[in-house]
mmCIF file of C-alpha atoms in Angstrom:
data_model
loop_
_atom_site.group_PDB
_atom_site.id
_atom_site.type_symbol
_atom_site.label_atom_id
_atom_site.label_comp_id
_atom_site.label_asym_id
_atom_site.label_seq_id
_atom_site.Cartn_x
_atom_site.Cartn_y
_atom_site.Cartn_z
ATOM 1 C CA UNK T 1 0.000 0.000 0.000
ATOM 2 C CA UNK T 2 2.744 2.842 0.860
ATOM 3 C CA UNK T 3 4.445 2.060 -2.905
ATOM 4 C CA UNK T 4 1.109 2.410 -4.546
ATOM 5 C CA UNK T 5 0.283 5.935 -1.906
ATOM 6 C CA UNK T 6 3.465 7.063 -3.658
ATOM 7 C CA UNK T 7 3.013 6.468 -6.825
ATOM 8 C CA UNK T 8 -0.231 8.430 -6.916
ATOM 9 C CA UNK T 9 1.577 10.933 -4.877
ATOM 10 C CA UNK T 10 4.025 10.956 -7.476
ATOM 11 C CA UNK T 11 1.392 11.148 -10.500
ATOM 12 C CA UNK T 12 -0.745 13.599 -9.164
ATOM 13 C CA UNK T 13 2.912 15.864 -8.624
ATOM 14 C CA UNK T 14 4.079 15.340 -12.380
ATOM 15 C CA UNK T 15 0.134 15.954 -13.484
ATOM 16 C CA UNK T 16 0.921 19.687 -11.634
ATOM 17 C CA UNK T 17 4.121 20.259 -12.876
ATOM 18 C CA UNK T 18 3.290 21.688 -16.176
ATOM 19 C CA UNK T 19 1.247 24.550 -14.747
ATOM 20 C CA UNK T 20 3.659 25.492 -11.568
ATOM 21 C CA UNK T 21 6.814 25.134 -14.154
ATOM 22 C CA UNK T 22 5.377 26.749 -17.355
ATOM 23 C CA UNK T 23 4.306 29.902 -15.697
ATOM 24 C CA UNK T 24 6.548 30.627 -12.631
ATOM 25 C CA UNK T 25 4.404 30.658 -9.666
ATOM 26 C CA UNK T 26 1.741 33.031 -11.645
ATOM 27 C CA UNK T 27 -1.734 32.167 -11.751
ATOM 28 C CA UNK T 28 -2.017 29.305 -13.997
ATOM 29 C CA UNK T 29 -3.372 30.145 -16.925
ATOM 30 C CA UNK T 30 -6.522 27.836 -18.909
ATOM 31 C CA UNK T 31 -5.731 24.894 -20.697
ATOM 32 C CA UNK T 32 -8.879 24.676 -22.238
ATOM 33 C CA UNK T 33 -9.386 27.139 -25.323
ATOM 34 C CA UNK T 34 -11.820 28.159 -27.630
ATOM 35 C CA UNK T 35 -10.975 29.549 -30.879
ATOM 36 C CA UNK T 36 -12.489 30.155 -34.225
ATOM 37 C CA UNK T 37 -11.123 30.513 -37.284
ATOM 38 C CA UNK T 38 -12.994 32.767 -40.653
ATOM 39 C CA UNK T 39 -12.506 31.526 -44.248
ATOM 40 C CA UNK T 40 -14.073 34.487 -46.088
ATOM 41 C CA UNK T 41 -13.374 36.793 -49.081
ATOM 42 C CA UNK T 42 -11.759 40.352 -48.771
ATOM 43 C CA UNK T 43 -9.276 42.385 -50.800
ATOM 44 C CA UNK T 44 -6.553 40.204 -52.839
ATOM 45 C CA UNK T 45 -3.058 40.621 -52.690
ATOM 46 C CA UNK T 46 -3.135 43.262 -55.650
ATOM 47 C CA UNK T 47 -6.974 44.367 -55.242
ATOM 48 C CA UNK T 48 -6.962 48.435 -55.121
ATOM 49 C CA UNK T 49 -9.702 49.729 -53.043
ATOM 50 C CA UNK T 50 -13.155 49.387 -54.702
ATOM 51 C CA UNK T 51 -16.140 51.896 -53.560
ATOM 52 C CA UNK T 52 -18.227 50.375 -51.443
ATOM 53 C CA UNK T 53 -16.519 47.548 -50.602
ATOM 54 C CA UNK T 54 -15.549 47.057 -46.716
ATOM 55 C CA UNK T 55 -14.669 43.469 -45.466
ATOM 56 C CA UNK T 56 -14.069 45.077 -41.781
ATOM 57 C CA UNK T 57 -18.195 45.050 -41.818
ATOM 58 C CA UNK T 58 -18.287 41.131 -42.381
ATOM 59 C CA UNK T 59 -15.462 40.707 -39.954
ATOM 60 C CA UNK T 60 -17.319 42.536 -37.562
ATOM 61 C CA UNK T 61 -20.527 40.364 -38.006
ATOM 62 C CA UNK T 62 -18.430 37.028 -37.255
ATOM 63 C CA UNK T 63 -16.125 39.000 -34.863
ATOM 64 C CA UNK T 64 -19.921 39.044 -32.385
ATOM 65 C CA UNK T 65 -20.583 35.376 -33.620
ATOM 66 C CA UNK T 66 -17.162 33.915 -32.687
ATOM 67 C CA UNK T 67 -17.881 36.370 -29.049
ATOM 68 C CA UNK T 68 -21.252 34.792 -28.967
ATOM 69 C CA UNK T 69 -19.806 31.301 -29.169
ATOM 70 C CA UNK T 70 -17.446 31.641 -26.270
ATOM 71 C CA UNK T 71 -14.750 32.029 -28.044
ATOM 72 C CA UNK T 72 -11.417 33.568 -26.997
ATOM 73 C CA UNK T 73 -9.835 34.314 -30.407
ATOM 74 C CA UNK T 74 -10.949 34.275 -33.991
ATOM 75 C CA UNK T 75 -8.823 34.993 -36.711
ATOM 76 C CA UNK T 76 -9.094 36.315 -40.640
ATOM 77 C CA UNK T 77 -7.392 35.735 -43.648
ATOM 78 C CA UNK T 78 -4.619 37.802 -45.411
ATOM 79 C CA UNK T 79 -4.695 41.001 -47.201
ATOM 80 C CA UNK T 80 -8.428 40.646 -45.967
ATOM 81 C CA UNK T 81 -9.234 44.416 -44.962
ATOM 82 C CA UNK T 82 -7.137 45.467 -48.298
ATOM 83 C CA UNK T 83 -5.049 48.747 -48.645
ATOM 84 C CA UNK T 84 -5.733 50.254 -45.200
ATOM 85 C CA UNK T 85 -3.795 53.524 -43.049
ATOM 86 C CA UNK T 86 -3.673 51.883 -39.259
ATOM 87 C CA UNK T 87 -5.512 53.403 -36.924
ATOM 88 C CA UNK T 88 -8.057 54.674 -39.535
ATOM 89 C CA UNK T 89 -12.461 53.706 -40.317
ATOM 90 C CA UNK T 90 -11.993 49.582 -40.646
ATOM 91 C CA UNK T 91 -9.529 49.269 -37.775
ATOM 92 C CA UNK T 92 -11.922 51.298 -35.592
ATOM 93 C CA UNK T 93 -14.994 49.601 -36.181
ATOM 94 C CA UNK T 94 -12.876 46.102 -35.937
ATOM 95 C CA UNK T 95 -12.031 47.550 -32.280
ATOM 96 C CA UNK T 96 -15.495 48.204 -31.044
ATOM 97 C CA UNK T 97 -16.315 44.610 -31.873
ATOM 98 C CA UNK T 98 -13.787 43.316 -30.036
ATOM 99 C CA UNK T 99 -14.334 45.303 -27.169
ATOM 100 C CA UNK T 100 -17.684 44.915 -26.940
ATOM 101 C CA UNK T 101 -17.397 40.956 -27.098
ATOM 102 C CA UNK T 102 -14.175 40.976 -25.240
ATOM 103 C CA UNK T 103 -12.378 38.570 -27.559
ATOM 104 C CA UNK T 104 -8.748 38.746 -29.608
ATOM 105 C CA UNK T 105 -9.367 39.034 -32.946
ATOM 106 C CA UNK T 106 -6.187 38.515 -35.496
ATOM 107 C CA UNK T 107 -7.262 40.184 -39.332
ATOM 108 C CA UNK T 108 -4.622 40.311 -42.138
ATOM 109 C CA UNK T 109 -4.256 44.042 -43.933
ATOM 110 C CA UNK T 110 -1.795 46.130 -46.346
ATOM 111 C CA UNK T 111 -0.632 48.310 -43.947
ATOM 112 C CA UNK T 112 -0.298 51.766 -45.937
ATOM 113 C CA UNK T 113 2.060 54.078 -44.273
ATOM 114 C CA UNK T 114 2.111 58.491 -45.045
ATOM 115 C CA UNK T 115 5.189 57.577 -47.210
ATOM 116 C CA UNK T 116 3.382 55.747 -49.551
ATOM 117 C CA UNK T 117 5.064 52.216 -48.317
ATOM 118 C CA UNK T 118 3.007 49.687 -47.166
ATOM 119 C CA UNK T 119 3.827 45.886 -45.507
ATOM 120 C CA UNK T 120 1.391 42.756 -45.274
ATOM 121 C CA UNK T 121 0.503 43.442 -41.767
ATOM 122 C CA UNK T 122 -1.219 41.018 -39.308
ATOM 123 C CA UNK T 123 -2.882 42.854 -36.874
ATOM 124 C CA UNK T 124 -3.715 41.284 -33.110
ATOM 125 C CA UNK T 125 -6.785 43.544 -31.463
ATOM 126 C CA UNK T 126 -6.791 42.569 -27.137
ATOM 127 C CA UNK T 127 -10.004 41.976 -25.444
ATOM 128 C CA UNK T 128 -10.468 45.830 -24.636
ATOM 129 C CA UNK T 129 -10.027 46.381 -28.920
ATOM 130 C CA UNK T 130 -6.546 47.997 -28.713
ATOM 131 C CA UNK T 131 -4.452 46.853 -31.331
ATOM 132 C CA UNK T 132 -2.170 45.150 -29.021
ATOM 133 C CA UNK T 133 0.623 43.889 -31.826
ATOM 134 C CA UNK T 134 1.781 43.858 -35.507
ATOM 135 C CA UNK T 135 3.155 41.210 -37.398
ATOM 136 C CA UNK T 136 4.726 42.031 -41.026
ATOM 137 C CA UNK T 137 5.296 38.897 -43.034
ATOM 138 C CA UNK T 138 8.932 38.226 -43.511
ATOM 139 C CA UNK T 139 8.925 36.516 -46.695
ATOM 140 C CA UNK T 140 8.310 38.057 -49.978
ATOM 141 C CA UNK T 141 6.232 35.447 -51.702
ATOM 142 C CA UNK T 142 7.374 37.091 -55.267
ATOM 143 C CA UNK T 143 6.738 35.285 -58.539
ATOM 144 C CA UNK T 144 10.070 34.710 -60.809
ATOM 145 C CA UNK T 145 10.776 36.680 -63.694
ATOM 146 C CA UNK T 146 11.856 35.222 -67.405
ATOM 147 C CA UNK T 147 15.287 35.099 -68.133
ATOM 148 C CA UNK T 148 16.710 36.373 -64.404
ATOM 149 C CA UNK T 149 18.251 34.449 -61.510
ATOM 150 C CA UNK T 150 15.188 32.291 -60.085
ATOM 151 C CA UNK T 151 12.829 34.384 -57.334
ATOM 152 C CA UNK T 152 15.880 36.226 -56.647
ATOM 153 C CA UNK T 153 15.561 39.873 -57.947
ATOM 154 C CA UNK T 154 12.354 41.966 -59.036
ATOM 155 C CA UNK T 155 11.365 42.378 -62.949
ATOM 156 C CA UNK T 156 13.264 45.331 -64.651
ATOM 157 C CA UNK T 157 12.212 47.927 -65.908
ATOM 158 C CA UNK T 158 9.037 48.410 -64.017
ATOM 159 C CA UNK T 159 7.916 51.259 -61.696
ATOM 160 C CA UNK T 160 5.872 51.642 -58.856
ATOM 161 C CA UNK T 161 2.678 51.250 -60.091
ATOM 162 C CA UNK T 162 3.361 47.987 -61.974
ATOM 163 C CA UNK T 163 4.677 46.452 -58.897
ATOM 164 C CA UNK T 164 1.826 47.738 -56.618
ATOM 165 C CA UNK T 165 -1.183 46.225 -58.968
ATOM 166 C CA UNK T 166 0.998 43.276 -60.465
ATOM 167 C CA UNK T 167 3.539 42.186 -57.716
ATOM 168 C CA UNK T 168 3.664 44.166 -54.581
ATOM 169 C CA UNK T 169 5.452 41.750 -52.321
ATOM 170 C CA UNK T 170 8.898 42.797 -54.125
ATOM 171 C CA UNK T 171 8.141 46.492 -52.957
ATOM 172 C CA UNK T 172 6.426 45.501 -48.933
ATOM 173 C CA UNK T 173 8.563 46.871 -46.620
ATOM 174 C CA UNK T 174 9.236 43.033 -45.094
ATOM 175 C CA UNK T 175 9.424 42.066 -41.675
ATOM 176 C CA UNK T 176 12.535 40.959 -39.982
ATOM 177 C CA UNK T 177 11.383 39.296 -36.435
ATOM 178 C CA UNK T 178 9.406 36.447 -35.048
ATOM 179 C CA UNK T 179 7.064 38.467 -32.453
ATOM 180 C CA UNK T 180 5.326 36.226 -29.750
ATOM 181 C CA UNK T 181 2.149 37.710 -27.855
ATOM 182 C CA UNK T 182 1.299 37.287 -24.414
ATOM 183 C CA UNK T 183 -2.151 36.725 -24.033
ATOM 184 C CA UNK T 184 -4.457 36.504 -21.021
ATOM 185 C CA UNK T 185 -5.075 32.424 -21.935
ATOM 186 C CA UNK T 186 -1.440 31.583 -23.617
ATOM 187 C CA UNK T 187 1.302 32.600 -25.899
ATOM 188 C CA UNK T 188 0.910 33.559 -29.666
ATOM 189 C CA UNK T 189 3.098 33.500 -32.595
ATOM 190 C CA UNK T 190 1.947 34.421 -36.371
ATOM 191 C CA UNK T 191 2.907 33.295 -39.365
ATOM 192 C CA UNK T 192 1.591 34.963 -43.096
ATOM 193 C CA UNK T 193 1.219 32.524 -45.502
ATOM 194 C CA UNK T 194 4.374 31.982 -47.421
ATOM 195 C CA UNK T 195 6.430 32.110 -44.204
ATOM 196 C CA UNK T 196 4.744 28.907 -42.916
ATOM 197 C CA UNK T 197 6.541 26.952 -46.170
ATOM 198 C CA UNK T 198 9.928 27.638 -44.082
ATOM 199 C CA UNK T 199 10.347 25.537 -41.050
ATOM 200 C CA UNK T 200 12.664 27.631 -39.525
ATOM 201 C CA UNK T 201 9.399 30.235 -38.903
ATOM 202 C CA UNK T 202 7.520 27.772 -37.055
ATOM 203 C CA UNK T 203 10.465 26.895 -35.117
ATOM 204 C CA UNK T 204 11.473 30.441 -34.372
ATOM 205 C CA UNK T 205 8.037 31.159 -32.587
ATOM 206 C CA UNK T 206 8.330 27.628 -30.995
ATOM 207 C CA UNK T 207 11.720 28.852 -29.237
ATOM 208 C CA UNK T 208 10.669 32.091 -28.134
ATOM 209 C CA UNK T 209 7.779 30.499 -26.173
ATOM 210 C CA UNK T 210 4.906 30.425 -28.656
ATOM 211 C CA UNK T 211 2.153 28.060 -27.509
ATOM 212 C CA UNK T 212 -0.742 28.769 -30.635
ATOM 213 C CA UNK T 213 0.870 29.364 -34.065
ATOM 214 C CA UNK T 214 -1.555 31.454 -35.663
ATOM 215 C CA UNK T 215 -1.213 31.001 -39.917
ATOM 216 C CA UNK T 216 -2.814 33.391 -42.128
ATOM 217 C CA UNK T 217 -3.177 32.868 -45.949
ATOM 218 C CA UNK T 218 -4.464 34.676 -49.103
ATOM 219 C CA UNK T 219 -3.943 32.059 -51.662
ATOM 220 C CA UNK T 220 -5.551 29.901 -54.356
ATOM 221 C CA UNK T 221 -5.602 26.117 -53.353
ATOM 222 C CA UNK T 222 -5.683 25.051 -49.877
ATOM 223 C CA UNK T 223 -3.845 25.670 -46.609
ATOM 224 C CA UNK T 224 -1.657 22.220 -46.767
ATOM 225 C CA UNK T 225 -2.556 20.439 -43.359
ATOM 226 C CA UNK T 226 0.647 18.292 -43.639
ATOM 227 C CA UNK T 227 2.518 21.432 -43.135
ATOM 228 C CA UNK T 228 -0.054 22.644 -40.213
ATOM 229 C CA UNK T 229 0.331 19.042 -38.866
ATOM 230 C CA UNK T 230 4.097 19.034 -39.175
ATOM 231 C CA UNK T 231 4.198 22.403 -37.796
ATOM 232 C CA UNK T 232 2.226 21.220 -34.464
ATOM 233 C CA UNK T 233 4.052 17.869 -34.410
ATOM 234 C CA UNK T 234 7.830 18.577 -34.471
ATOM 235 C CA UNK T 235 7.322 22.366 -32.658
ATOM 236 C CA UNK T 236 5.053 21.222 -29.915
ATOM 237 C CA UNK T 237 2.105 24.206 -30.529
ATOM 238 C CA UNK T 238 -1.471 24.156 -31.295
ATOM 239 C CA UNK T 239 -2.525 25.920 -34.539
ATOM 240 C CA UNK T 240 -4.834 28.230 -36.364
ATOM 241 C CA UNK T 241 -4.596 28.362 -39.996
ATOM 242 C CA UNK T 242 -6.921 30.838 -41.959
ATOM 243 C CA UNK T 243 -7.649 31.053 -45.718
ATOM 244 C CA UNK T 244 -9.427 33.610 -48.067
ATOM 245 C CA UNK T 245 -12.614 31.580 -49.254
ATOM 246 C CA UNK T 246 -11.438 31.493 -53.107
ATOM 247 C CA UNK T 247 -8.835 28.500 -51.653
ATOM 248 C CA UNK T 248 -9.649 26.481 -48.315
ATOM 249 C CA UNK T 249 -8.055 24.770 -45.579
ATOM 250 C CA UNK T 250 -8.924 26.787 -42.575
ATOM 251 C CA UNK T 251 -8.081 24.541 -39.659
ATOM 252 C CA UNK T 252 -8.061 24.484 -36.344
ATOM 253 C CA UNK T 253 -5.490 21.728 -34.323
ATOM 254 C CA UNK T 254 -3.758 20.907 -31.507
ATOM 255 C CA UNK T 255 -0.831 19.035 -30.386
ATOM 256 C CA UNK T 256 0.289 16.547 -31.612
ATOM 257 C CA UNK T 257 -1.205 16.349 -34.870
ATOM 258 C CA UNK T 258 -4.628 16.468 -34.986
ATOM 259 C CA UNK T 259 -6.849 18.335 -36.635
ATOM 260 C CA UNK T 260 -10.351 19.678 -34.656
ATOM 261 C CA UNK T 261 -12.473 21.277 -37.896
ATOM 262 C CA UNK T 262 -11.701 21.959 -40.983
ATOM 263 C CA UNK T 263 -13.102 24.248 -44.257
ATOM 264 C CA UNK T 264 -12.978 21.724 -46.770
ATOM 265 C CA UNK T 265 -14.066 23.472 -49.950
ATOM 266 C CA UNK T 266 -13.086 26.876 -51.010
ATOM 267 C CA UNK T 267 -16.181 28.969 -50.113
ATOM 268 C CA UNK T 268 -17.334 31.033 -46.885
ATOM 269 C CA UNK T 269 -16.676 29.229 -43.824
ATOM 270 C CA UNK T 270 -16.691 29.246 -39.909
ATOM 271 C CA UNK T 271 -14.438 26.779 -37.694
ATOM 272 C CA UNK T 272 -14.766 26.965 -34.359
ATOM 273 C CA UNK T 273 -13.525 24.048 -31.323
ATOM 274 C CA UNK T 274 -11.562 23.963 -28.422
ATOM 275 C CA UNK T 275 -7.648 23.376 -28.528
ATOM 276 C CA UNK T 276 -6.188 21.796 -25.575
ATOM 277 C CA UNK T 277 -3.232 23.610 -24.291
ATOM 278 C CA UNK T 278 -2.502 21.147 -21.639
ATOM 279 C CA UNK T 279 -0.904 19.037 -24.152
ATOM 280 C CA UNK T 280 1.323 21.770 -25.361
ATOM 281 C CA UNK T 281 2.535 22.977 -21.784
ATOM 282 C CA UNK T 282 2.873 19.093 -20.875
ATOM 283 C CA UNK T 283 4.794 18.228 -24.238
ATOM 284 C CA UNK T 284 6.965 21.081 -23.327
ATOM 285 C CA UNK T 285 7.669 20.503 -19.997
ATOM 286 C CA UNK T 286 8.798 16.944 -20.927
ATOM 287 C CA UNK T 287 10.779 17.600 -24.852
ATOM 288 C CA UNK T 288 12.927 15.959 -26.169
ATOM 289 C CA UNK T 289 12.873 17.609 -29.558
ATOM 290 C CA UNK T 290 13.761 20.942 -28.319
ATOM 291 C CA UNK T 291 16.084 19.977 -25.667
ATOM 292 C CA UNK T 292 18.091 17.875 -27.961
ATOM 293 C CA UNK T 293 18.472 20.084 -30.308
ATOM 294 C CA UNK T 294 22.093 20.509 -32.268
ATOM 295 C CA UNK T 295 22.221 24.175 -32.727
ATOM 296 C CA UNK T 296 26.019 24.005 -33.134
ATOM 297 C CA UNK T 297 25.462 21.511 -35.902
ATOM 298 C CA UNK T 298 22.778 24.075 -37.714
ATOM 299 C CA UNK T 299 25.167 26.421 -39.310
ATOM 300 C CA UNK T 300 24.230 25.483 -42.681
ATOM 301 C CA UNK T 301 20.491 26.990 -42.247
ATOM 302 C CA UNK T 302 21.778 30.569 -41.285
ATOM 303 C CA UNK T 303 23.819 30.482 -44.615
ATOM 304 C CA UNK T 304 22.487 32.333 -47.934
ATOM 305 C CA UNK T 305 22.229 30.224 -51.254
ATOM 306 C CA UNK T 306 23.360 30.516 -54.872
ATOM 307 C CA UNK T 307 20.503 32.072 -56.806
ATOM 308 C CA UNK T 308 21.976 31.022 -60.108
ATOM 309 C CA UNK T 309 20.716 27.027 -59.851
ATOM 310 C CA UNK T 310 19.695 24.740 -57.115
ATOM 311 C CA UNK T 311 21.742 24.466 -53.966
ATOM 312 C CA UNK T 312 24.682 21.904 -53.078
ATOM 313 C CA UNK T 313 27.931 20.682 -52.385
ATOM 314 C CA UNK T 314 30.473 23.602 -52.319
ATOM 315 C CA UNK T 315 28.093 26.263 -52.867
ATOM 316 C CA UNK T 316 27.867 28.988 -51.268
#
């Protein structure tokens, strides 16, 4: 009988131990979450702003429905709320929604700045609707150009206005960081599209403490859930992946691989279930994967490549 007392001593001690460890004697924080996920249509990535059209009205409308549900975040697509000055009109009324339902709400935009630049901004709006982070996509997903070095330089030749209606992600003023956001309920990271086809993102956001990667994507086709489950599996992190509704794949999943709802088809669509962030803080507590890590053995990744064929042996 006393080695079986133990024992549950002992279990009921390691079932604790993610909460005291994780969080440093703070108040724990829930494991139990509720997000929702939008797969709608908005502006496109080289849309100019049309008269009368406003996505931040729709996102509004499922902003109170995700509230409504008991949800704790929801989150957009890219480019959604198009060509945009931040603060300004959609930003506001985005705000008042999520104050009013006091929920986080994550909506992709081009930021437009007095200067005339502008970056493919994900914004994060706190329960109390102040826009409580940025995130600026760090990779340029740029289309290649006939007869130059593959992806590697923009299209000669061509001014401003070409790129800004034909190619505008070889102007964006990129980002250059991997932000993670403290929330009341856990830690955030976000991805924009492209960036979640580089592992070292998702891995990034991973180190720095990121417990929900949040993936937002403009694109034709669908939101690959290998990559979403590969993402979850090998970085220990729950996911929400978001798509404009002219591709699909909005998913919602949590550790280790498993996907909670889905927007199969590429039309209008509302995901909403409850990710488990027990699992993450447990997984973490208990890694291998990231404690094992090599990083002295990684120099390779941190190295630029040849643009003028594929990588290899001897390149640089």
């Amino acid at each position: 009988m006393g080695f079986r007392s133990s024992s549950l001593f002992s279990a009921s001690l390691f079932m604790l131990l993610p909460t005291a460890v994780a969080w440093g004697g703070e108040p724990p924080k829930p494991t139990q979450v509720k997000v929702a996920a939008v797969q709608m249509l908005g502006y496109d990535k080289t849309d100019l702003p049309r008269p009368g059209f406003d996505p931040s009205e729709a996102v509004v409308r499922y902003v109170e429905k995700a509230a409504g549900d008991g949800a704790q975040l929801v989150v957009f697509p890219e480019y959604l709320l198009g060509r945009i000055s931040v603060p300004g009109p959609q930003t506001e009324r985005i705000a008042g929604a999520a104050a009013a339902g006091k929920i986080y709400v994550v909506v992709g935009c081009w930021e437009v700045s007095e200067d005339g630049s502008f970056a493919n901004t994900a914004l994060l709006f706190d329960r109390s609707g102040e826009i409580a982070g940025k995130y600026r996509k760090v990779h340029a997903a740029v289309d290649h150009s006939e007869g130059q070095p593959p992806w590697s330089s923009p299209p000669q030749g061509k001014d401003d206005e070409w790129y800004s209606t034909n190619d505008p992600e070889w102007k964006m003023k990129r980002g250059d960081e991997f932000p993670v956001f403290d929330l009341d309920f856990g830690r955030v990271g976000i991805l924009t599209c492209y960036d979640g086809w580089f592992p070292e993102s998702s891995r990034i956001l991973s180190l720095k403490g990121a417990e929900i990667l949040v993936w937002i994507n403009g694109r034709k086709g669908t939101v690959e859930d290998f990559l979403v489950k590969s993402a979850m599996f090998q970085d220990e992190v729950a996911m929400v992946a978001t798509n404009q509704a002219y591709g699909s794949g909005t998913t919602i999943g949590q550790w280790p691989a498993e996907i909670l709802a889905v927007c199969k088809e590429p039309e209008e669509g509302y995901v909403i279930a409850t990710i488990d962030l027990g699992r993450v803080r447990k997984a973490r507590l208990n890694s291998r994967n990231l404690r094992q890590r090599r990083p002295d053995a990684y120099g390779e990744i941190v190295k630029p490549i040849a643009t003028d064929g594929p990588p290899g042996p001897g390149k640089p």
